[in-house]
Amino acid sequence: STFINYESSLIKMIKDMLSGIIAKI
């Protein structure tokens, strides 16, 4: 289950990064 939590948090981080990049454009 630890892997699932890590994966979901990783996906959230990537989504936040993409949102930040899109906001800068």
PDB file of C-alpha atoms in Angstrom:
ATOM      1  CA  SER A   1       0.000   0.000   0.000  1.00  0.00           C
ATOM      2  CA  THR A   2       2.996   2.266   0.552  1.00  0.00           C
ATOM      3  CA  PHE A   3       3.764   2.077  -3.160  1.00  0.00           C
ATOM      4  CA  ILE A   4       0.229   3.195  -4.001  1.00  0.00           C
ATOM      5  CA  ASN A   5       0.503   6.224  -1.720  1.00  0.00           C
ATOM      6  CA  TYR A   6       3.888   7.077  -3.232  1.00  0.00           C
ATOM      7  CA  GLU A   7       2.508   6.726  -6.753  1.00  0.00           C
ATOM      8  CA  SER A   8      -0.558   8.885  -6.072  1.00  0.00           C
ATOM      9  CA  SER A   9       1.541  11.599  -4.413  1.00  0.00           C
ATOM     10  CA  LEU A  10       3.965  11.466  -7.346  1.00  0.00           C
ATOM     11  CA  ILE A  11       1.100  11.912  -9.807  1.00  0.00           C
ATOM     12  CA  LYS A  12      -0.222  14.844  -7.764  1.00  0.00           C
ATOM     13  CA  MET A  13       3.217  16.459  -7.784  1.00  0.00           C
ATOM     14  CA  ILE A  14       3.489  16.066 -11.553  1.00  0.00           C
ATOM     15  CA  LYS A  15       0.013  17.539 -12.038  1.00  0.00           C
ATOM     16  CA  ASP A  16       0.950  20.519  -9.855  1.00  0.00           C
ATOM     17  CA  MET A  17       4.151  21.020 -11.874  1.00  0.00           C
ATOM     18  CA  LEU A  18       2.238  20.903 -15.152  1.00  0.00           C
ATOM     19  CA  SER A  19      -0.329  23.360 -13.792  1.00  0.00           C
ATOM     20  CA  GLY A  20       2.463  25.727 -12.761  1.00  0.00           C
ATOM     21  CA  ILE A  21       4.122  25.508 -16.170  1.00  0.00           C
ATOM     22  CA  ILE A  22       0.809  26.123 -17.947  1.00  0.00           C
ATOM     23  CA  ALA A  23       0.117  29.104 -15.686  1.00  0.00           C
ATOM     24  CA  LYS A  24       3.465  30.662 -16.642  1.00  0.00           C
ATOM     25  CA  ILE A  25       2.688  30.474 -20.357  1.00  0.00           C
TER      26      ILE A  25
END
